[in-house]
XYZ file of C-alpha atoms in Angstrom:
260
model
C 88.339 58.842 -8.555
C 85.913 59.605 -11.479
C 83.235 61.530 -9.915
C 82.209 64.921 -10.753
C 79.475 66.076 -8.539
C 77.883 69.513 -8.209
C 74.890 70.625 -5.860
C 73.546 73.966 -5.646
C 70.692 75.356 -3.506
C 69.049 78.621 -4.354
C 66.701 80.886 -1.989
C 64.815 83.348 -3.771
C 61.539 85.470 -3.526
C 59.749 86.943 -6.434
C 56.881 89.725 -5.935
C 54.814 91.483 -8.383
C 51.524 93.062 -8.809
C 50.572 90.775 -11.681
C 52.612 88.148 -13.339
C 50.617 87.841 -16.764
C 52.589 88.915 -19.984
C 51.971 92.618 -21.103
C 50.418 91.310 -24.041
C 48.056 89.160 -22.149
C 44.453 89.831 -21.573
C 41.140 87.710 -19.863
C 40.214 87.066 -23.410
C 43.589 86.204 -25.010
C 44.313 83.236 -22.338
C 42.163 80.598 -20.957
C 42.741 82.198 -17.363
C 44.322 85.209 -16.113
C 45.163 84.471 -12.555
C 47.339 87.851 -12.123
C 44.702 90.489 -13.283
C 44.854 93.794 -11.973
C 41.246 94.016 -9.988
C 41.994 97.607 -9.349
C 43.276 99.868 -11.828
C 43.537 102.884 -9.426
C 45.281 100.846 -6.952
C 47.280 98.322 -8.595
C 49.238 98.028 -5.569
C 46.469 96.004 -3.860
C 47.434 93.164 -6.057
C 51.056 92.907 -5.114
C 52.129 89.470 -3.589
C 54.600 86.621 -4.504
C 54.401 86.002 -8.235
C 53.050 83.130 -9.915
C 56.291 81.489 -10.458
C 57.804 82.356 -7.059
C 60.132 79.502 -6.407
C 61.257 79.971 -2.767
C 63.602 76.951 -2.318
C 65.369 75.078 -5.287
C 68.179 72.414 -5.112
C 69.714 71.038 -7.994
C 72.081 68.342 -8.343
C 74.227 67.048 -11.565
C 76.779 64.652 -11.775
C 79.006 62.340 -13.911
C 80.560 58.965 -12.498
C 83.156 56.783 -14.614
C 82.425 53.453 -13.268
C 85.395 51.636 -11.706
C 85.235 48.667 -13.594
C 87.467 47.458 -16.685
C 91.089 47.841 -17.413
C 92.837 50.200 -15.424
C 89.720 50.821 -12.970
C 89.668 50.036 -9.316
C 88.063 46.774 -9.857
C 88.372 44.102 -12.459
C 91.410 46.331 -13.772
C 93.514 43.355 -15.194
C 90.582 41.942 -17.333
C 91.308 40.778 -20.930
C 90.305 42.762 -24.121
C 87.645 40.739 -24.605
C 85.895 41.149 -21.017
C 86.808 44.642 -21.093
C 84.824 45.333 -24.165
C 81.698 44.448 -22.223
C 82.321 45.831 -18.642
C 84.811 48.736 -19.060
C 84.287 52.436 -20.053
C 80.591 52.990 -18.529
C 79.469 56.303 -17.595
C 76.615 57.307 -15.611
C 75.089 60.360 -15.235
C 72.334 62.485 -13.592
C 70.513 65.352 -13.108
C 67.764 66.293 -10.518
C 65.920 69.393 -9.525
C 63.718 69.726 -6.685
C 61.851 72.863 -5.601
C 59.217 74.215 -3.201
C 55.478 74.613 -4.107
C 54.240 77.163 -6.442
C 51.511 79.619 -5.415
C 48.053 79.746 -6.108
C 44.876 82.044 -5.466
C 41.424 81.338 -4.615
C 38.785 83.752 -6.549
C 34.974 84.688 -5.127
C 31.809 83.673 -7.149
C 30.879 87.049 -7.935
C 32.183 90.652 -8.952
C 31.977 92.741 -5.731
C 35.279 94.526 -6.442
C 35.525 94.879 -10.204
C 32.926 95.130 -13.087
C 34.769 92.056 -15.054
C 37.333 90.502 -12.570
C 36.376 88.352 -9.736
C 38.151 89.377 -6.454
C 40.499 87.152 -4.426
C 39.344 85.216 -1.010
C 40.463 86.752 1.982
C 41.967 84.395 4.743
C 40.709 85.265 8.383
C 42.505 82.324 9.938
C 44.353 79.538 9.790
C 43.591 77.045 6.655
C 45.206 73.866 6.505
C 46.377 72.513 3.089
C 46.744 68.959 2.875
C 47.388 67.278 -0.171
C 45.750 63.803 -0.661
C 43.162 62.165 -2.844
C 39.384 62.214 -2.222
C 36.915 59.421 -2.576
C 36.737 59.847 -6.178
C 40.600 59.690 -6.476
C 40.962 63.290 -7.164
C 43.968 65.121 -5.769
C 42.841 67.653 -3.271
C 44.874 70.191 -1.567
C 42.776 71.344 1.253
C 42.157 69.401 4.371
C 38.403 70.174 4.145
C 37.158 72.180 1.393
C 33.586 71.619 2.099
C 34.027 73.737 5.403
C 35.777 76.608 3.362
C 32.394 76.671 1.201
C 30.037 76.264 3.801
C 31.192 79.158 6.026
C 31.474 81.591 3.517
C 28.061 83.106 4.198
C 29.101 83.440 7.538
C 32.372 85.228 6.725
C 34.721 82.193 7.062
C 33.175 81.330 10.453
C 30.519 78.916 11.370
C 26.994 80.015 11.152
C 24.915 80.272 13.993
C 23.290 76.737 15.016
C 25.605 74.910 12.781
C 28.567 72.817 13.971
C 31.776 72.046 12.395
C 35.228 73.850 11.796
C 35.446 77.287 10.696
C 36.480 77.520 6.751
C 38.621 80.712 7.734
C 38.206 82.388 4.327
C 35.564 85.237 3.435
C 34.593 86.841 0.219
C 35.886 90.070 -0.660
C 33.999 93.304 0.557
C 33.111 95.974 -2.238
C 36.329 98.191 -2.826
C 38.899 95.077 -1.777
C 41.113 93.278 -3.950
C 41.624 90.283 -1.575
C 44.496 88.169 -1.080
C 46.711 86.962 -3.958
C 48.820 83.842 -4.108
C 48.698 82.843 -0.357
C 48.298 79.135 -0.931
C 50.813 76.617 -2.480
C 50.588 73.582 -4.243
C 53.392 71.478 -5.854
C 56.703 72.211 -6.807
C 59.095 70.751 -9.062
C 60.742 67.384 -8.416
C 62.768 65.599 -11.696
C 65.565 63.180 -11.639
C 66.916 62.436 -14.933
C 69.643 59.873 -15.779
C 72.121 58.402 -18.654
C 74.408 55.450 -18.821
C 76.800 55.364 -21.891
C 79.562 53.529 -23.097
C 82.104 54.106 -26.048
C 84.078 51.756 -28.070
C 87.058 52.524 -30.398
C 86.588 50.996 -33.678
C 89.889 50.262 -35.750
C 89.906 50.319 -39.809
C 88.713 47.038 -41.210
C 88.254 47.876 -44.913
C 84.583 48.049 -44.080
C 84.448 50.289 -41.375
C 87.101 53.538 -41.337
C 88.617 54.384 -37.649
C 85.787 55.650 -35.421
C 84.149 55.466 -32.160
C 80.781 53.250 -31.610
C 78.539 54.904 -28.642
C 75.753 53.119 -26.740
C 73.279 55.473 -24.703
C 70.378 54.778 -22.440
C 68.643 58.016 -20.997
C 65.659 57.988 -18.742
C 63.814 61.051 -17.698
C 61.666 60.941 -14.612
C 63.405 58.401 -13.057
C 61.002 57.972 -10.172
C 57.966 58.568 -12.169
C 57.053 61.072 -9.818
C 53.861 63.058 -10.301
C 53.366 66.539 -9.862
C 50.196 68.494 -10.269
C 50.159 71.976 -11.627
C 48.930 74.829 -9.287
C 47.510 76.352 -12.151
C 45.055 73.973 -12.755
C 43.849 73.610 -8.862
C 40.030 74.249 -8.520
C 40.046 78.001 -7.336
C 36.495 79.304 -7.582
C 35.125 79.490 -3.791
C 31.727 77.998 -3.463
C 32.533 75.399 -6.471
C 32.302 71.858 -5.850
C 35.726 71.469 -7.441
C 37.566 73.812 -4.923
C 41.070 72.596 -4.178
C 41.264 69.780 -6.707
C 44.023 69.798 -9.387
C 43.043 68.410 -13.039
C 46.152 68.809 -14.814
C 50.027 67.472 -14.333
C 52.923 69.622 -14.158
C 55.282 66.446 -14.783
C 55.485 64.055 -17.488
C 55.658 60.331 -17.175
C 58.834 58.359 -17.116
C 60.341 58.141 -20.535
C 63.325 55.927 -21.965
C 65.208 56.351 -24.987
C 68.298 54.304 -26.663
C 70.904 55.304 -28.950
C 73.820 53.583 -30.942
C 75.761 56.220 -32.860
C 79.109 55.514 -35.200
C 81.370 58.465 -35.576
C 83.998 58.223 -38.176
């Protein structure tokens, strides 16, 4: 009935000891989240890759709208009316994925001369994407608890009240835990509407085709923040706050093309 639709689901898991390119160093990039902490035991770095995408759903389709001459609706209209309502096609492409991983880093250098080690989770840490009182996207339910309890091994210090942060700093000789938190994944819906008209020879125009296109990118204008930008320094005031978007705002473009 003029509808072509494809839906696919991918389940995957990628693990490595570092996701940076071979040529990358701490000083050649703005940030090296996958640097090897202990070169004598690189296996301590092993975790899911920075680009690990556990779940991915893609949908694409093309629908010849059922209006106009020879179609299901208004199939008997005259040529003049069909010029406006017939021959339209609607297309779409969507991609939705689960969240991408990110890591928390210690504020010092207990495990390596140059690279900070990773934080160690000692209990459940609740992630909860929300906006704080300043409008910043925050990915931990209570980042202040995490920072406040670091000096007590992730628990509540004697004489204090409140929930434990459940994250401790790595001990000397440890690497810590890499990529054990998840931020946003991808969500993008693109769509297009087009129609073609056959143009006969008139002396001025040769036989050809006139085509109109209207394309919309990120139809829902959905915002996704880049996990790479989430504040990852333990004891820092921006812990868990994302500072950059992974998505682009909704964009539209129109085109009118004549082929002869």
